[in-house]
Amino acid sequence: MRKLQTLVAAAVAVTLLAGCGGGSTPPTSTGEATGAPAGGSGDTLVVYTNSNGEGRGDWLAGKAAEAGFKIEIVGAGGADATNKLIAEKNNPIADVAFGLNNMYFSQIKNEGALEAYQPAWAGDVDKGLADGETYWPLVKQAILLGYNSDKFTKEAAPKDWTDLWTKDEFKDRYERVTGLGTATAQLVFAGILSRYRDDSGDLGISDDGWKQVEQYFKNGSPAVAKTDLFARIASGEVDMGQMPSSIIAEREKSFKVNVDTVIPTVGVPLAVEQIALVKGTKKKEQAQKFIDWFGSAEVQGEFAQKFNSMPVNKAAQAKANPDVVGFFADLKQQDIDWGFVQKNMGAWVEKIELEYMT
Amino acid sequence: MSTNTTARSMGRSPFVLVVGVVLTWFIAAFLVWPNVNILIATFFPDGSFSGRAAEKLFSSQRAMKALGNSFLLAVALSITVNLVGVFIVLVTHYFRIRGSRILFLGYASTFIYGGIVLAAGYKFIYGDKGIVTTLLVKLIPGMDPGWFSGFFAVLVVMTFATTTNHMLFVANALKGIDYQTIEAARNLGASTWTILRRIVLPMLKPTLFSVTILSFLTGLGALSAPQVLGGRDFQTITPMILTFTNSPTSRDLAALLAVILGVATMLMLAVMSRLEKGGTYFSVSKVSSELQKQDITNPAANVAVHAVAYLLFAIYTLPVALIVLYSFADGAAIQTGQLSLANLTLDNYVRVLTQQSGLRPFIVSVVYSALAAVIAVGGLLFVARLLQKYKNWVASAFEYLLHIPWILPSALLALGLIVSYDHPNPLVGGAVLTGTTVILLIAFVTVKIPFTLRMLKASFASVNSSLEEAAAIMGAKTMYVFRRILLPLVLPAAAAITALNFNSLLDDYDTAIFLAHPLVQPLGLVIKANTDGAEGTEGIANTFVYTVLLMIITGVTMYLVYGRSGRRRARKQLPMESPGPQASGPVLPGTQAPGEDDAARPAAAVR
């Protein structure tokens, strides 16, 4: 019978699935891999992150194993990881989440999916970069406006985002986003809109502020899917655009371009990647130990060394790339009311997508 | 059609009852309940309905324009894909064309790849820095290098990218045509064109209707081609739906947009079903014979058809060739379009294949996709058969319910499953499904139901019902008729559907991201981690490598399902025929399913 064959095939395949459950993870998890909730799978910690690309996930898993932690990294973009953590809050699968920025974590916290925990290294970080309760800062990232320094001198370059659409020489020479789904784009707009806060305006922003957004979209060259900004700079299509600080050095090299960054007088927005304990984890003690370990000066220092990141942990900064540390030492941070931004970001994104993006 | 097709008569057959009970449970548990849950959570956030979403959307110029573009593309694609699709099917299976086997392989390249990389492949050729454009600009000074963008470019790329269903299903149906009817018409003096229009195309109607619905749907859901080639003027609605799905405060907008597209699809389905009722044509001869390739008698037409066929061949194969080539280049070269043979290395492949996760995600994805593909087709074989046989309101209701997965984006389907089964639920025997390996399988099966059902129903529709009646008169039981008569006839189509389902699930990200078990992560997640975020240089190169690796897997799948099983069937089941390739078409020798030996096979079976 056909159905019987299907059933047998299914049974065989399920067994296979269970088998590969143990393929490269510790054998303890093999048995539970089929059917049983992840919460019960041995003592493997399930770690959600958006910061696993470019070899970071593999590096972390290796280091953690050396330190005696069995971890399984589940990678997802910032928005996906956030939605996943919120959707799973009644029966959490993750034990720890890290890499998401403060905006995402405050969203998750508001949904009640995080558990308060004070890591051992809480004293070594600036509490102002997080909520001082549930999520804790690991890595700083500046969201910058970068320009082709072979084409523009420091004097001729824009001094601020608003120059892009108010001065003719930059019109159509800067790349503008085609969607607000990414954290970087949202932070750029947090930086611009925050300056136009007006409680009587639409969504807390004055008409003038919304006009800036309109002009930003009207005068920019739309980003091209699967073509990096640096590739477009290299081919001369555009000369400037948004970029997170950590990628600049590597992209300059790959695309053979030179890029300098603009530091507006109001400062630049910072994205701060955080770590937090997931509420309802069945391996709380182990998860807390992992957080203590991962945020420690030693591990953060090695991470910074390896991936050119800017650690928040002061003791870790000694090991980080001195150029990176120097850059952040001179950097003026924009003063942004994150509570205000977080409360309104969803509505801003919606308004911008519907009304201003063309 | 059978005479007992009323709702009441359905209740008398135990076969119908069993299938009905299982189906009702499945629909209730996995199609209705999770999606009702997520839609309620979306549209009634505080327990009361808000018309906010509609108001916002309809006052947004961008949303309305994008929605309009999606519809425009859907309608245009329904036409262009049929034109190109029918042409390539005729060229490879109906007319005698030199080198049709090679042509087939070229046209079949869409079986194995698609999505953003396909769009990128076309851009390498026709984009502003593309090979063909550079050439044309030299030939025609003053030509706009950005000619290949906007609606035109998107339509062209998507037309050539989505003829897969024609190549599989329409070709299959074509081979089922009784050659005697064609010979008879010719003897009566009908021209090639008349035969095509009055005999061949009408016989293909059920299949053409089904693939038209699929083309329409593809157009509505267009994502990557407009993103890569649409430019400022031709953006579609899907990117907006995806952005809003990801933002909890705007999810109602995403759901509303998805429902609008879903309703449009259902309307299309209703129109097509109505047209389908207008009649299916069968040959009336009792001993049918196999289709033979036709000469194009008019020499001018013959040359023209050959020329167009080979032009299309070039259009189909160039992007694939370039993608394979570029997968050896470094990411910067890919994005700036500067390819030099000296820079091609194996570095990209080494990087991708020596990751810690290694081959495991490939195995996980292959197992999940194979299981889901087989379960969907296996289960729906019975359902499609019943829906095709019983045409009453109960059957129609079931049929429309089974199309629910076409209405909602897969991210919403996944979220619906999570919120419905993160606690013990009586619908699944009190089990908790989140965090298990089963939930992703359920989602995979679910998302493949509408496509599977449509294509299976179409292939049942092209089975001559007199065979069944004959068997029934001779005393064959329902299951026996199903197993020995119907199943062998629809098996080639079923195999093709299984293969397509399998291929399309291999790199799934949208569902897997929410539902995968943390210890059993499929390929889609790994691909995303290696290709996304800040796109960078490695990311883009990895995209190409994964595409080529997937091409290999899907290519092997198509070969296993098609090349081999087809040949085996040809030998085993048709011993009385000479298995000469001249009659049965190039790569799919034995797949001439419904009809071609209608009379011989079932008769033997009943005996």
CSV table of C-alpha atoms in Angstrom, one decimal, chain A residues 83-227:
chain,number,residue,atom,x,y,z
A,83,ASN,CA,9.6,38.5,17.1
A,84,LYS,CA,10.7,35.0,17.9
A,85,LEU,CA,11.5,35.7,21.5
A,86,ILE,CA,8.2,37.5,21.9
A,87,ALA,CA,6.2,34.8,20.2
A,88,GLU,CA,7.7,32.1,22.3
A,89,LYS,CA,7.3,33.8,25.6
A,90,ASN,CA,4.8,31.3,26.9
A,91,ASN,CA,7.1,28.4,26.3
A,92,PRO,CA,10.6,29.8,25.8
A,93,ILE,CA,13.1,27.8,23.8
A,94,ALA,CA,16.0,30.2,24.2
A,95,ASP,CA,18.0,30.5,27.4
A,96,VAL,CA,20.0,33.6,26.5
A,97,ALA,CA,19.8,36.2,23.8
A,98,PHE,CA,22.5,38.6,22.8
A,99,GLY,CA,23.6,41.0,20.0
A,100,LEU,CA,20.2,42.8,19.7
A,101,ASN,CA,20.4,46.5,20.3
A,102,ASN,CA,18.6,48.4,23.1
A,103,MET,CA,15.6,49.2,21.0
A,104,TYR,CA,14.9,45.5,20.3
A,105,PHE,CA,15.6,44.5,23.9
A,106,SER,CA,13.3,47.1,25.3
A,107,GLN,CA,10.5,45.8,23.0
A,108,ILE,CA,11.1,42.3,24.3
A,109,LYS,CA,11.2,43.4,27.9
A,110,ASN,CA,7.9,45.2,27.5
A,111,GLU,CA,6.4,42.0,26.4
A,112,GLY,CA,7.6,40.3,29.6
A,113,ALA,CA,10.0,37.9,27.9
A,114,LEU,CA,13.1,38.8,29.8
A,115,GLU,CA,14.2,38.0,33.3
A,116,ALA,CA,16.1,40.4,35.5
A,117,TYR,CA,19.7,39.5,36.2
A,118,GLN,CA,22.7,41.4,37.3
A,119,PRO,CA,25.9,39.9,35.7
A,120,ALA,CA,29.1,39.7,37.6
A,121,TRP,CA,30.6,42.4,35.3
A,122,ALA,CA,27.8,44.9,35.7
A,123,GLY,CA,30.2,47.2,37.5
A,124,ASP,CA,32.5,47.4,34.5
A,125,VAL,CA,30.0,48.8,32.0
A,126,ASP,CA,28.2,52.1,31.7
A,127,LYS,CA,24.7,51.4,33.0
A,128,GLY,CA,23.4,54.3,31.0
A,129,LEU,CA,23.8,52.2,27.8
A,130,ALA,CA,21.1,49.7,28.9
A,131,ASP,CA,18.2,49.5,31.3
A,132,GLY,CA,20.3,48.5,34.3
A,133,GLU,CA,18.0,45.6,35.1
A,134,THR,CA,17.3,43.0,32.4
A,135,TYR,CA,19.6,43.6,29.5
A,136,TRP,CA,23.3,44.5,29.7
A,137,PRO,CA,25.6,46.2,27.1
A,138,LEU,CA,28.3,44.3,25.3
A,139,VAL,CA,29.4,46.1,22.2
A,140,LYS,CA,29.1,49.7,20.9
A,141,GLN,CA,28.5,50.5,17.3
A,142,ALA,CA,28.3,54.0,15.9
A,143,ILE,CA,25.8,54.7,13.1
A,144,LEU,CA,27.6,57.0,10.7
A,145,LEU,CA,27.3,59.0,7.6
A,146,GLY,CA,30.3,58.0,5.5
A,147,TYR,CA,31.6,59.6,2.2
A,148,ASN,CA,34.1,58.9,-0.5
A,149,SER,CA,37.1,60.8,0.8
A,150,ASP,CA,38.8,60.7,-2.6
A,151,LYS,CA,36.1,62.9,-4.0
A,152,PHE,CA,35.3,65.2,-1.1
A,153,THR,CA,37.8,66.9,1.2
A,154,LYS,CA,36.8,67.2,4.8
A,155,GLU,CA,35.8,70.9,4.1
A,156,ALA,CA,33.7,70.0,1.0
A,157,ALA,CA,32.0,67.0,2.7
A,158,PRO,CA,28.6,67.3,4.3
A,159,LYS,CA,28.7,68.3,8.0
A,160,ASP,CA,25.5,66.7,9.0
A,161,TRP,CA,22.7,64.4,7.6
A,162,THR,CA,20.5,67.4,6.8
A,163,ASP,CA,23.1,68.8,4.4
A,164,LEU,CA,22.4,65.9,2.1
A,165,TRP,CA,19.1,67.2,1.0
A,166,THR,CA,19.5,70.9,1.6
A,167,LYS,CA,22.7,71.4,-0.4
A,168,ASP,CA,22.5,70.8,-4.1
A,169,GLU,CA,26.0,69.2,-4.5
A,170,PHE,CA,24.9,66.2,-2.4
A,171,LYS,CA,21.5,65.7,-4.0
A,172,ASP,CA,21.3,62.3,-5.7
A,173,ARG,CA,24.8,61.6,-4.6
A,174,TYR,CA,23.8,59.8,-1.4
A,175,GLU,CA,22.3,56.4,-1.0
A,176,ARG,CA,19.0,56.3,0.8
A,177,VAL,CA,17.3,53.2,2.2
A,178,THR,CA,14.4,51.4,0.5
A,179,GLY,CA,13.1,49.9,3.6
A,180,LEU,CA,13.1,50.5,7.3
A,181,GLY,CA,13.4,46.9,8.4
A,182,THR,CA,17.0,47.1,9.5
A,183,ALA,CA,18.3,48.3,12.8
A,184,THR,CA,20.8,50.6,11.1
A,185,ALA,CA,18.2,52.5,9.2
A,186,GLN,CA,16.0,52.8,12.2
A,187,LEU,CA,18.8,54.3,14.2
A,188,VAL,CA,19.6,56.8,11.5
A,189,PHE,CA,16.0,58.0,11.7
A,190,ALA,CA,16.0,57.9,15.5
A,191,GLY,CA,19.0,60.3,15.2
A,192,ILE,CA,17.3,62.6,12.8
A,193,LEU,CA,13.8,62.7,14.2
A,194,SER,CA,14.9,63.1,17.8
A,195,ARG,CA,16.1,66.5,16.9
A,196,TYR,CA,12.6,67.6,15.9
A,197,ARG,CA,10.7,66.3,19.0
A,198,ASP,CA,7.5,68.2,19.4
A,199,ASP,CA,4.8,66.7,21.6
A,200,SER,CA,2.1,68.4,19.7
A,201,GLY,CA,3.3,67.2,16.4
A,202,ASP,CA,2.3,64.0,14.6
A,203,LEU,CA,3.8,61.0,16.5
A,204,GLY,CA,5.8,63.4,18.7
A,205,ILE,CA,7.6,65.0,15.7
A,206,SER,CA,7.2,68.5,14.4
A,207,ASP,CA,6.1,69.2,10.8
A,208,ASP,CA,9.6,70.4,10.1
A,209,GLY,CA,11.0,67.0,11.2
A,210,TRP,CA,8.7,65.2,8.8
A,211,LYS,CA,9.7,67.5,6.0
A,212,GLN,CA,13.3,66.4,6.6
A,213,VAL,CA,12.2,62.8,6.1
A,214,GLU,CA,10.4,63.7,3.0
A,215,GLN,CA,13.4,65.5,1.5
A,216,TYR,CA,15.7,62.6,2.5
A,217,PHE,CA,13.7,60.2,0.4
A,218,LYS,CA,13.1,62.6,-2.4
A,219,ASN,CA,16.7,63.5,-3.0
A,220,GLY,CA,18.5,60.3,-2.3
A,221,SER,CA,19.5,57.5,-4.7
A,222,PRO,CA,17.6,54.3,-3.7
A,223,ALA,CA,19.7,51.5,-2.4
A,224,VAL,CA,20.0,48.5,-4.7
A,225,ALA,CA,19.2,45.1,-3.4
A,226,LYS,CA,22.3,42.9,-3.0
A,227,THR,CA,24.6,45.7,-4.0
